[in-house]
mmCIF file of N, CA and C in Angstrom:
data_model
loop_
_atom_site.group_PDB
_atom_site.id
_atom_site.type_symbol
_atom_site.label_atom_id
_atom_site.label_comp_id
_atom_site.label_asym_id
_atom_site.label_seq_id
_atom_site.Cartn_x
_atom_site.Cartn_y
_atom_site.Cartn_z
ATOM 1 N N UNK A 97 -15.133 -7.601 13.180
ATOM 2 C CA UNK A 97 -14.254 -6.603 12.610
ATOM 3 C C UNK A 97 -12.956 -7.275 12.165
ATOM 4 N N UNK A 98 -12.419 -6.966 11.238
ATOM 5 C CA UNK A 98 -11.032 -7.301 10.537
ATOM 6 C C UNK A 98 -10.433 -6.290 9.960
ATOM 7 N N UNK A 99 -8.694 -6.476 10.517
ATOM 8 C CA UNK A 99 -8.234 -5.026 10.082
ATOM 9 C C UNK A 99 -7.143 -6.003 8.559
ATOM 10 N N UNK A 100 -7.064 -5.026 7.674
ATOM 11 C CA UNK A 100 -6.381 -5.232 6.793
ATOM 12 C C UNK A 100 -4.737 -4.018 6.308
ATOM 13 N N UNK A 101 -3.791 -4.845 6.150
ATOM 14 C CA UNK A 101 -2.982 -3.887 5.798
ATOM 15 C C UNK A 101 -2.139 -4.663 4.785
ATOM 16 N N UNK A 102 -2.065 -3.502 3.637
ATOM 17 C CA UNK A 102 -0.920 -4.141 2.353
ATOM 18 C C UNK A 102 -0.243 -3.689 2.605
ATOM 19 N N UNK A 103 0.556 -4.295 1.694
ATOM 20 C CA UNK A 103 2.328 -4.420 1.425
ATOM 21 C C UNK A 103 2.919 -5.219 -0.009
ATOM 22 N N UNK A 104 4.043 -4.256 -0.093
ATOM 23 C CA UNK A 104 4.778 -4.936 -1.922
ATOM 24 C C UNK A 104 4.171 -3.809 -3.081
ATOM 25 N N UNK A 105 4.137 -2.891 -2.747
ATOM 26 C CA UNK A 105 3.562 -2.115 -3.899
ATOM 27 C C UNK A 105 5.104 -1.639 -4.158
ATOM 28 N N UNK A 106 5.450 -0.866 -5.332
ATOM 29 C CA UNK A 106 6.515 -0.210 -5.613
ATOM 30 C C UNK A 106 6.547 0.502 -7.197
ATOM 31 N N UNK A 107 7.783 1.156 -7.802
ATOM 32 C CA UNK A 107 7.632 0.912 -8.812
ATOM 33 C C UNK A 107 8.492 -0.435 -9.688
ATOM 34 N N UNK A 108 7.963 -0.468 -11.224
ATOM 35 C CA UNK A 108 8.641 -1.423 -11.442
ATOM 36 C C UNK A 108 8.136 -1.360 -13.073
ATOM 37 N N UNK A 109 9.588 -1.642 -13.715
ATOM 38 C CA UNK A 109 8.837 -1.200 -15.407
ATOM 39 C C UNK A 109 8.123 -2.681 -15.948
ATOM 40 N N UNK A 110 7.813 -2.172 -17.131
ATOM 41 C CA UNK A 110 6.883 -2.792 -17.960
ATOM 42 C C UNK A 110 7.660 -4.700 -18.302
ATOM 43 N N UNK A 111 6.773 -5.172 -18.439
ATOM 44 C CA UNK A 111 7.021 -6.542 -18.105
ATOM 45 C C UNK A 111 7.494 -7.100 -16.831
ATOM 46 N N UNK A 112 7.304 -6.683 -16.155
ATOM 47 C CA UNK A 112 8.148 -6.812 -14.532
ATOM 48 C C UNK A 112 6.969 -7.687 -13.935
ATOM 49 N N UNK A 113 7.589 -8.251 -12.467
ATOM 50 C CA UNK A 113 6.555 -8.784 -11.211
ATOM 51 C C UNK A 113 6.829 -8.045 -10.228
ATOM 52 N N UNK A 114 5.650 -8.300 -9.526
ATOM 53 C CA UNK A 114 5.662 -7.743 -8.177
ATOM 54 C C UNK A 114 4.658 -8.569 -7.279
ATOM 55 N N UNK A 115 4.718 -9.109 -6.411
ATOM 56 C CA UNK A 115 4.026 -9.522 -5.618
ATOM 57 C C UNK A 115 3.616 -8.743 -4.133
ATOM 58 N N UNK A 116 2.112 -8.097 -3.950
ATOM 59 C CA UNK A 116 1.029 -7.837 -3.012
ATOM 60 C C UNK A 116 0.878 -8.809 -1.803
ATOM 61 N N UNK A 117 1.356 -8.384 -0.588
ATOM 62 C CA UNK A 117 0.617 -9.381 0.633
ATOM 63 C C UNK A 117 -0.369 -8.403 1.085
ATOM 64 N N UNK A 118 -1.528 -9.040 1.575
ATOM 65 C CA UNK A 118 -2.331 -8.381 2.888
ATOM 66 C C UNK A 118 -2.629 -9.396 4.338
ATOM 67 N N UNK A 119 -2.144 -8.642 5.259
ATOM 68 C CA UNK A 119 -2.053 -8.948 6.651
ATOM 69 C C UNK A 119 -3.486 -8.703 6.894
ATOM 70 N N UNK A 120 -4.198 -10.040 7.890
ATOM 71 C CA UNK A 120 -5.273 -9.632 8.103
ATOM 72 C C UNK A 120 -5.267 -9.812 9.372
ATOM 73 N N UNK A 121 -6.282 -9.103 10.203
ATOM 74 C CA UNK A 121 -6.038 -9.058 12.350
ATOM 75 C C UNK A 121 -7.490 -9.044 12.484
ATOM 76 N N UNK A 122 -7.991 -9.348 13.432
ATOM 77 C CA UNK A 122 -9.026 -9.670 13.831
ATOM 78 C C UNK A 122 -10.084 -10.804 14.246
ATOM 79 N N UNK A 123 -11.015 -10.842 13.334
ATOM 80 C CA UNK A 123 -11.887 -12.215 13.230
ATOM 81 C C UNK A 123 -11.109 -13.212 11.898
ATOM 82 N N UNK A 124 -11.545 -14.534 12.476
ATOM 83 C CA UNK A 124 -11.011 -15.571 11.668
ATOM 84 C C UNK A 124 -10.772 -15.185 9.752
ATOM 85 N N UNK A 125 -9.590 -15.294 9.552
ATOM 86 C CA UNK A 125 -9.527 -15.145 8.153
ATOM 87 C C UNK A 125 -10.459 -15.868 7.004
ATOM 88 N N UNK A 126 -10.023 -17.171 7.677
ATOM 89 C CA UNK A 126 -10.591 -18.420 6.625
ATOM 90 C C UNK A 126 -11.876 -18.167 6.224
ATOM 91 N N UNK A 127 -12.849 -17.178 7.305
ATOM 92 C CA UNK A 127 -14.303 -17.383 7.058
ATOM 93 C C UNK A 127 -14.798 -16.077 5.838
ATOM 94 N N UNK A 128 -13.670 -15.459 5.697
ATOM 95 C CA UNK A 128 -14.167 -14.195 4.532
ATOM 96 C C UNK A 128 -13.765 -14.870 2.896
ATOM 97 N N UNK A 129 -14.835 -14.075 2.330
ATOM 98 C CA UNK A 129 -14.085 -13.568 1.202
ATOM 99 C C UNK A 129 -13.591 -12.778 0.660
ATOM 100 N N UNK A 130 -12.417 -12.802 0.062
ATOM 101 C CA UNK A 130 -11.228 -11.978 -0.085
ATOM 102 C C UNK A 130 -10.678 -11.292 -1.774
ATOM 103 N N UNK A 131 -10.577 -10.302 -1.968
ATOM 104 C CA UNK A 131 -10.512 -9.495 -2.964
ATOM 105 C C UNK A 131 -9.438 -8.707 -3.074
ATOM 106 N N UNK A 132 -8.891 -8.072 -4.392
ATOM 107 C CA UNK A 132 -7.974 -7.072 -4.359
ATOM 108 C C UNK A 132 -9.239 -6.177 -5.450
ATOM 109 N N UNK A 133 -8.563 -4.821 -5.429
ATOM 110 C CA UNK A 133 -9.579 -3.953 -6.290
ATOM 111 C C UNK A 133 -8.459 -2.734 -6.368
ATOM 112 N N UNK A 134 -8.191 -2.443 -7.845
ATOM 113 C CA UNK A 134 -7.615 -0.844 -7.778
ATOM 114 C C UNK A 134 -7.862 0.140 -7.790
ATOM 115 N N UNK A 135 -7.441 1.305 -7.656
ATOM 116 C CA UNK A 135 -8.287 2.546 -7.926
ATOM 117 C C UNK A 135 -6.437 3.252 -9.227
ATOM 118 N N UNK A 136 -7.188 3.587 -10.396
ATOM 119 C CA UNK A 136 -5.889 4.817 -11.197
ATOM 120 C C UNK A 136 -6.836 6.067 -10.854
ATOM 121 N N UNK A 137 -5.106 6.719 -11.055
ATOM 122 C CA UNK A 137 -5.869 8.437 -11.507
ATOM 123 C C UNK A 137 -6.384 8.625 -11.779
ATOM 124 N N UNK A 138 -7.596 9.663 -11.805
ATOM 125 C CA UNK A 138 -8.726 10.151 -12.589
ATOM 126 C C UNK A 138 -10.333 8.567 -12.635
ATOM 127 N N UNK A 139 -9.562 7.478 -12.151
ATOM 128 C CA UNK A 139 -10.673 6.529 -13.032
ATOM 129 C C UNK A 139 -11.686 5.905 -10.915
ATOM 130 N N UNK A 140 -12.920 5.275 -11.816
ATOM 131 C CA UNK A 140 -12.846 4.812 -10.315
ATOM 132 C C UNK A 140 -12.547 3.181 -9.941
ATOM 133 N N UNK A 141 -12.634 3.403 -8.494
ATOM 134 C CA UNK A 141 -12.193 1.847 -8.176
ATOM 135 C C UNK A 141 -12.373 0.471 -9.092
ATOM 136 N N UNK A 142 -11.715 -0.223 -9.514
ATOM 137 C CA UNK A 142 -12.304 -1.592 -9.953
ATOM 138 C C UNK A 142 -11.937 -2.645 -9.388
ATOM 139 N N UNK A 143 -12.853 -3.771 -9.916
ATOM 140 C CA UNK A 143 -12.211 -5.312 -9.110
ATOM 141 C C UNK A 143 -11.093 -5.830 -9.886
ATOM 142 N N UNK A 144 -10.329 -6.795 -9.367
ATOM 143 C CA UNK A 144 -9.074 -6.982 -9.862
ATOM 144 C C UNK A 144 -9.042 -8.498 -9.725
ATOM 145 N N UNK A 145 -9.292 -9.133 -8.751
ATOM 146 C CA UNK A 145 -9.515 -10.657 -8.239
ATOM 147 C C UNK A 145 -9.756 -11.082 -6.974
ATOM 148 N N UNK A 146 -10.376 -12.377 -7.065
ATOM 149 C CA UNK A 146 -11.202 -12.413 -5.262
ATOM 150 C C UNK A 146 -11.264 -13.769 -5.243
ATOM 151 N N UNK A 147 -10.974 -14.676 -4.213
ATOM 152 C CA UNK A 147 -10.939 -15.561 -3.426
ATOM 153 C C UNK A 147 -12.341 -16.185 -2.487
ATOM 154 N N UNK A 148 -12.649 -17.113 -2.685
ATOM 155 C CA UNK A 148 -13.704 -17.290 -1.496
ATOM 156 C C UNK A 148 -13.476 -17.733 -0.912
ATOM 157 N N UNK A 149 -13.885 -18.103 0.661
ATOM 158 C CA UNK A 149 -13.448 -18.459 1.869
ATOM 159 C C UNK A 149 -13.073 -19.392 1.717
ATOM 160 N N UNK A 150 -13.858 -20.578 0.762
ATOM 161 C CA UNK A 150 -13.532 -21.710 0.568
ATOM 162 C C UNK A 150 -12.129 -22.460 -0.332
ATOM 163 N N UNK A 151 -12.112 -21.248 -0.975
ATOM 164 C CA UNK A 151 -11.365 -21.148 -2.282
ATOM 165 C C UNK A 151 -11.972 -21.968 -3.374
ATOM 166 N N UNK A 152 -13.098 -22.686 -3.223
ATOM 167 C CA UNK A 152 -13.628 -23.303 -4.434
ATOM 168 C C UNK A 152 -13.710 -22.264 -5.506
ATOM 169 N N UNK A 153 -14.547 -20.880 -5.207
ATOM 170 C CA UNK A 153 -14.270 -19.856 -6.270
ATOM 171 C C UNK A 153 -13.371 -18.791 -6.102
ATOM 172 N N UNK A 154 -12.770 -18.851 -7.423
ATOM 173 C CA UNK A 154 -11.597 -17.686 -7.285
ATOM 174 C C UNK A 154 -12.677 -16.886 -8.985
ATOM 175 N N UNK A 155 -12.148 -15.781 -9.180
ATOM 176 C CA UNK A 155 -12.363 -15.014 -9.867
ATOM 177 C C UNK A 155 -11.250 -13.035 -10.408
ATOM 178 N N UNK A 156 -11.113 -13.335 -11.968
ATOM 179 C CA UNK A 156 -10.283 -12.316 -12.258
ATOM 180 C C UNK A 156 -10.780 -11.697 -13.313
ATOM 181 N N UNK A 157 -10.436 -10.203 -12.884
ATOM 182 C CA UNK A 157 -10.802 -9.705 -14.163
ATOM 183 C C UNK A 157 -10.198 -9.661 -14.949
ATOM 184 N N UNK A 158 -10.814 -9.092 -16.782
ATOM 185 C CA UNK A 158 -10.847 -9.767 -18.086
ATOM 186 C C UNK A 158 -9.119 -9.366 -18.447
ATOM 187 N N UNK A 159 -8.769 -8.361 -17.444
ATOM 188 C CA UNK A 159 -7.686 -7.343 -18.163
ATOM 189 C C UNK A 159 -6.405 -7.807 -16.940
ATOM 190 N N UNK A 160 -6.669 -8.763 -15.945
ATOM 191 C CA UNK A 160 -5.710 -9.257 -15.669
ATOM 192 C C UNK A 160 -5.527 -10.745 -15.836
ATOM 193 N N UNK A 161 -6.595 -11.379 -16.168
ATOM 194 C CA UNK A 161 -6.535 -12.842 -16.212
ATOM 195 C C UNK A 161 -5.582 -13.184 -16.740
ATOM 196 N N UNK A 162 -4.726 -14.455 -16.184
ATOM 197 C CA UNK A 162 -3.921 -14.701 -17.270
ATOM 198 C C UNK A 162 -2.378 -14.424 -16.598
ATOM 199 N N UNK A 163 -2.263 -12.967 -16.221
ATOM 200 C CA UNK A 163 -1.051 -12.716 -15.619
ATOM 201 C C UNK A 163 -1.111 -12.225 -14.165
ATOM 202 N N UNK A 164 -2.254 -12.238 -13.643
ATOM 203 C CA UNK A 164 -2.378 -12.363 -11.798
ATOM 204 C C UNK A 164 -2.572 -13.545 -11.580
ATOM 205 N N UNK A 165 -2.347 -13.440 -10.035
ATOM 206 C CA UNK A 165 -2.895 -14.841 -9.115
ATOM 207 C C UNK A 165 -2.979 -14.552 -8.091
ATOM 208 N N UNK A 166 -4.137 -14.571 -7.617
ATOM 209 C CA UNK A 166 -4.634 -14.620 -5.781
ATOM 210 C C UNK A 166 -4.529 -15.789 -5.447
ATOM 211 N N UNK A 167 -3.916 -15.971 -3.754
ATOM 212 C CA UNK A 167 -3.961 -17.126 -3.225
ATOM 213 C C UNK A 167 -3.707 -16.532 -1.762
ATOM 214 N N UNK A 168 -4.141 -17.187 -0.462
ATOM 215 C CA UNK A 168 -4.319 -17.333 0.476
ATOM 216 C C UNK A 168 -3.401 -17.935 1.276
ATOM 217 N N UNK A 169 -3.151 -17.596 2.402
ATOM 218 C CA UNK A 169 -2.721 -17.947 3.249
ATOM 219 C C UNK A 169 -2.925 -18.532 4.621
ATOM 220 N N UNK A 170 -3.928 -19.265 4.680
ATOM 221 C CA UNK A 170 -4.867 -19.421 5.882
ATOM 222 C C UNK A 170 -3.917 -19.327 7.356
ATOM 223 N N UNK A 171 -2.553 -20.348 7.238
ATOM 224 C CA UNK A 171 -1.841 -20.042 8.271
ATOM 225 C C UNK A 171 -1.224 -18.874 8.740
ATOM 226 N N UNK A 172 -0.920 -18.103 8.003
ATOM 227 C CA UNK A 172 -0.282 -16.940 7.980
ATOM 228 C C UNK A 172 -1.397 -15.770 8.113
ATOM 229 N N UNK A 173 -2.395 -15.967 7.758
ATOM 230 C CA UNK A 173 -3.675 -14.647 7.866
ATOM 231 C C UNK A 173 -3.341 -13.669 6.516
ATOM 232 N N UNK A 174 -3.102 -13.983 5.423
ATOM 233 C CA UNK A 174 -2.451 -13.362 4.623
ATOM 234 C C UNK A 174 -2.932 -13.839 3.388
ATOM 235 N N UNK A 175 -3.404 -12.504 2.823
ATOM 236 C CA UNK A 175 -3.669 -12.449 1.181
ATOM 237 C C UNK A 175 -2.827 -12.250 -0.147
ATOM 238 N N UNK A 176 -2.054 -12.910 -1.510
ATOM 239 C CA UNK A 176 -1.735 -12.270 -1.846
ATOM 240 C C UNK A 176 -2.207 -11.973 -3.153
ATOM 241 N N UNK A 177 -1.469 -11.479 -3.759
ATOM 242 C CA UNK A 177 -1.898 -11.237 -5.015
ATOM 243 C C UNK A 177 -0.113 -11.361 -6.147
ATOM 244 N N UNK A 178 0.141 -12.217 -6.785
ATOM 245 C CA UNK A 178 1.163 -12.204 -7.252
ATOM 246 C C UNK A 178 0.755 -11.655 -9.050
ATOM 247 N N UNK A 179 1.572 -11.154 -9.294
ATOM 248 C CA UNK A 179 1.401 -9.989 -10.485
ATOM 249 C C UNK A 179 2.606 -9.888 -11.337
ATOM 250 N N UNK A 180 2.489 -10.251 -12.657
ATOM 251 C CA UNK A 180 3.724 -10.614 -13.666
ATOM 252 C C UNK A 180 2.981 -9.845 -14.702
ATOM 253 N N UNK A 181 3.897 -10.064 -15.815
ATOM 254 C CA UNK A 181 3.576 -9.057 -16.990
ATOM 255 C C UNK A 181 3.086 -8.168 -17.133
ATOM 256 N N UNK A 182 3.701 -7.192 -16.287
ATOM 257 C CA UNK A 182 2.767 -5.577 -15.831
ATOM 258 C C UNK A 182 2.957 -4.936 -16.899
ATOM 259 N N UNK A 183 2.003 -4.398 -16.836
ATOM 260 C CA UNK A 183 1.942 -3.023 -17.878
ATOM 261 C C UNK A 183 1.497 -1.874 -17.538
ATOM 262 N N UNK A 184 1.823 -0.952 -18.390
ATOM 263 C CA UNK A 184 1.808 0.815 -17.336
ATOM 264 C C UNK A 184 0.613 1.115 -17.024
ATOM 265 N N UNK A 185 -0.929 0.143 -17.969
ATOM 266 C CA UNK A 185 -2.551 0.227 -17.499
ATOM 267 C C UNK A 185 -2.404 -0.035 -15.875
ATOM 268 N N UNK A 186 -1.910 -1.044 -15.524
ATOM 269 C CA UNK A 186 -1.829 -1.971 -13.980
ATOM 270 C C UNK A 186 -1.079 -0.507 -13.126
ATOM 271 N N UNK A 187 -0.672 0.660 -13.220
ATOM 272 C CA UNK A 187 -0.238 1.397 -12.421
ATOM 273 C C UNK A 187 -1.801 2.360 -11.937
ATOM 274 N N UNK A 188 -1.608 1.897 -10.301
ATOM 275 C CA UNK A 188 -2.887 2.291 -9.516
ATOM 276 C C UNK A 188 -2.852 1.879 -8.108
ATOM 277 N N UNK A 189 -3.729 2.242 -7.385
ATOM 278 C CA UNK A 189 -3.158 2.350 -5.495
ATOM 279 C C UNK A 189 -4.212 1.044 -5.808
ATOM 280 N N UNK A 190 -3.624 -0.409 -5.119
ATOM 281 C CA UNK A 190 -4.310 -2.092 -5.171
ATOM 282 C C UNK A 190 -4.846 -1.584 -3.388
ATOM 283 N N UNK A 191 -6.131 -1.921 -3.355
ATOM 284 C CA UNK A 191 -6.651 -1.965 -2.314
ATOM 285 C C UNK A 191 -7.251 -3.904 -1.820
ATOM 286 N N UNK A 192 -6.877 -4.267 -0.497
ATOM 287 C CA UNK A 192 -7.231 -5.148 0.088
ATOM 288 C C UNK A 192 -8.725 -5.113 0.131
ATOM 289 N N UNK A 193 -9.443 -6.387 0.734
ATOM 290 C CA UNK A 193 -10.903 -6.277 1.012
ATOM 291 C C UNK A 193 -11.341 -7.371 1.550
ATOM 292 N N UNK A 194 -12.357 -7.518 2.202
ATOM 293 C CA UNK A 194 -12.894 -8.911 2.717
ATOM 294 C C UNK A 194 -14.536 -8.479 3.026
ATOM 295 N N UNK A 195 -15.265 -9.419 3.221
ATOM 296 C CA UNK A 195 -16.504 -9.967 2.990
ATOM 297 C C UNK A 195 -16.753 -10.705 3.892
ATOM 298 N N UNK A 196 -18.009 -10.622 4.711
ATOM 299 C CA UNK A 196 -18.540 -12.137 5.169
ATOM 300 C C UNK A 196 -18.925 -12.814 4.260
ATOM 301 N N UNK A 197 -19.064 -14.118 4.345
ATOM 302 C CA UNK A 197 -19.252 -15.686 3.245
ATOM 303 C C UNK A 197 -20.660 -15.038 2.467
ATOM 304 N N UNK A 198 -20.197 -15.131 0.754
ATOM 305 C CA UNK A 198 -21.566 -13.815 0.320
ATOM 306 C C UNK A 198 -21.556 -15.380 -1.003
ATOM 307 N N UNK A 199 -22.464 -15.206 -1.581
ATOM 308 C CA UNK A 199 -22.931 -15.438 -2.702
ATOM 309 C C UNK A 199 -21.883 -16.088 -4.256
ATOM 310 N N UNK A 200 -21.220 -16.707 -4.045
ATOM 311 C CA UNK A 200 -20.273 -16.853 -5.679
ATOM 312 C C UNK A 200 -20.636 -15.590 -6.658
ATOM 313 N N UNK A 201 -21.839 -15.317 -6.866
ATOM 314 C CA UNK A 201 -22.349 -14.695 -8.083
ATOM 315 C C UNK A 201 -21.876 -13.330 -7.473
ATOM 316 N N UNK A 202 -21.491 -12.788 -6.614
ATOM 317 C CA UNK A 202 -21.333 -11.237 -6.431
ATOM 318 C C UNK A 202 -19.860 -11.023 -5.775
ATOM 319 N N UNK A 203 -18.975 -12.195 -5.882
ATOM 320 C CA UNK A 203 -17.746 -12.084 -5.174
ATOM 321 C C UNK A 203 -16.887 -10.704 -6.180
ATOM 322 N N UNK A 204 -17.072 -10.170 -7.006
ATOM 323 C CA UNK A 204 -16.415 -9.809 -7.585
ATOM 324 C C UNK A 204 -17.012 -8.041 -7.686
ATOM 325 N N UNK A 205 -18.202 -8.041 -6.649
ATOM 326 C CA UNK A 205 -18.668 -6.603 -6.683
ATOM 327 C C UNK A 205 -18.340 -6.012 -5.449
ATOM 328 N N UNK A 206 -17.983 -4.904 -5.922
ATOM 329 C CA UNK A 206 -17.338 -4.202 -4.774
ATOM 330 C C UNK A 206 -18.176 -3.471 -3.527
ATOM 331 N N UNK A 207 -19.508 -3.328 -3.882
ATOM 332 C CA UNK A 207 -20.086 -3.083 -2.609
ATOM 333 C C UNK A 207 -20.359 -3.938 -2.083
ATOM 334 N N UNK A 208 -19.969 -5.366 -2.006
ATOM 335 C CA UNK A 208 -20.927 -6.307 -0.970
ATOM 336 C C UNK A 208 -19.383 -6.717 -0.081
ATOM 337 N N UNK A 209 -18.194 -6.072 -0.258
ATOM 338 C CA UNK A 209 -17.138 -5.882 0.380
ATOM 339 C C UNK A 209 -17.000 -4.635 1.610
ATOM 340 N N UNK A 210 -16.934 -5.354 3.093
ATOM 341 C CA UNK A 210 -17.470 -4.335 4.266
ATOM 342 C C UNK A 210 -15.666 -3.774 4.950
ATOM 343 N N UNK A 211 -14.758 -4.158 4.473
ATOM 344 C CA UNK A 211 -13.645 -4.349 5.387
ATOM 345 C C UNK A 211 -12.321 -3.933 4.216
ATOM 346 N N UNK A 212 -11.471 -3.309 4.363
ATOM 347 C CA UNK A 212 -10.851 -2.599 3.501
ATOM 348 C C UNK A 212 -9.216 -1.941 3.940
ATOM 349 N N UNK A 213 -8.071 -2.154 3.223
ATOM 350 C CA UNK A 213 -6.778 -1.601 3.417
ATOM 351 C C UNK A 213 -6.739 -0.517 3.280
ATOM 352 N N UNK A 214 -5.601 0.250 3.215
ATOM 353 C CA UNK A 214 -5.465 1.416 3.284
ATOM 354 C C UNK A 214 -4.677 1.825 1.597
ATOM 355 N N UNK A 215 -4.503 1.063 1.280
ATOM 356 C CA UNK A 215 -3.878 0.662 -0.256
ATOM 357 C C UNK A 215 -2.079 0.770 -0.243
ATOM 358 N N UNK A 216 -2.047 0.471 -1.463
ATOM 359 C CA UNK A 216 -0.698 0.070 -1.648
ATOM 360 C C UNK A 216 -0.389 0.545 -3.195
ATOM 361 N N UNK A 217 0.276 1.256 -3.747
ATOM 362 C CA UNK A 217 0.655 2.179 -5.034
ATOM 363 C C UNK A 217 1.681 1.157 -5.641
ATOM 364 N N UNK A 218 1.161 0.547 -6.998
ATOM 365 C CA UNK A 218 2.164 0.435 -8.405
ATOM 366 C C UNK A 218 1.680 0.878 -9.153
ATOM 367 N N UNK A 219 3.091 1.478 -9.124
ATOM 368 C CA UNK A 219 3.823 2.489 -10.499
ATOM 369 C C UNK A 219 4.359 1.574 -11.237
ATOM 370 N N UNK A 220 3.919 1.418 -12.600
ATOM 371 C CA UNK A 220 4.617 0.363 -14.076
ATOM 372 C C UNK A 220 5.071 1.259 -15.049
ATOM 373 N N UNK A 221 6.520 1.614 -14.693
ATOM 374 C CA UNK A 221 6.934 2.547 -15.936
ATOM 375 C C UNK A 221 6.954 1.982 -17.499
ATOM 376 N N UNK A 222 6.814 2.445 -18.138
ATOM 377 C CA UNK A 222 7.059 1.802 -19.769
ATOM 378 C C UNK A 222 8.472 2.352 -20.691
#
């Protein structure tokens, strides 16, 4: 079992940063793989970017590449997600996630993710 909790959500207008931590408690961090995923209004959850235990694979999606970055914290037990050139699409509750050690090819699907935050809300005014 691993508990997850975010932090760093807020609002913040258009072109802005914000940087996402997630605290992780439980079983060893290093051995998951690690994800952020949002959910907007009305739409459903998507993946956003994910980490593997190893960090050999990282992976982002098409609509943040470019201006996110996941990176890890092995000492600290801590995920983040650092986030620049926001735009008012990127306003949505960022949910944490972790995985036992799964496959490269499916790090980026959200059901093979067992362990989950409670989320964290940016608002990107324009």
């Amino acid at each position: 079992q691993v508990q997850l909790v975010e932090s760093g959500g807020g609002l913040v207008q258009a072109g802005g940063s914000l940087r996402l931590s997630c605290a992780a408690s439980g079983r060893t961090f290093s051995s998951f793989d690690m994800g952020w995923f949002r959910q907007a209004p009305g739409k459903e959850r998507e993946f956003v970017a994910a980490t593997a235990w190893s960090r050999v694979t990282t992976a982002y999606s098409g609509s943040v590449k470019g201006r996110f970055t996941i990176s890890r914290d092995t000492a600290k037990n801590t995920l983040y997600l650092q986030m620049n050139s926001l735009k008012s699409e990127d306003t949505a509750v960022y949910y944490c996630a972790a995985r036992d050690r799964g496959p490269p090819q499916s790090i980026a699907t959200m059901r093979t993710y067992d362990f989950w935050g409670q989320g964290t809300q940016v608002t990107v005014s324009s």
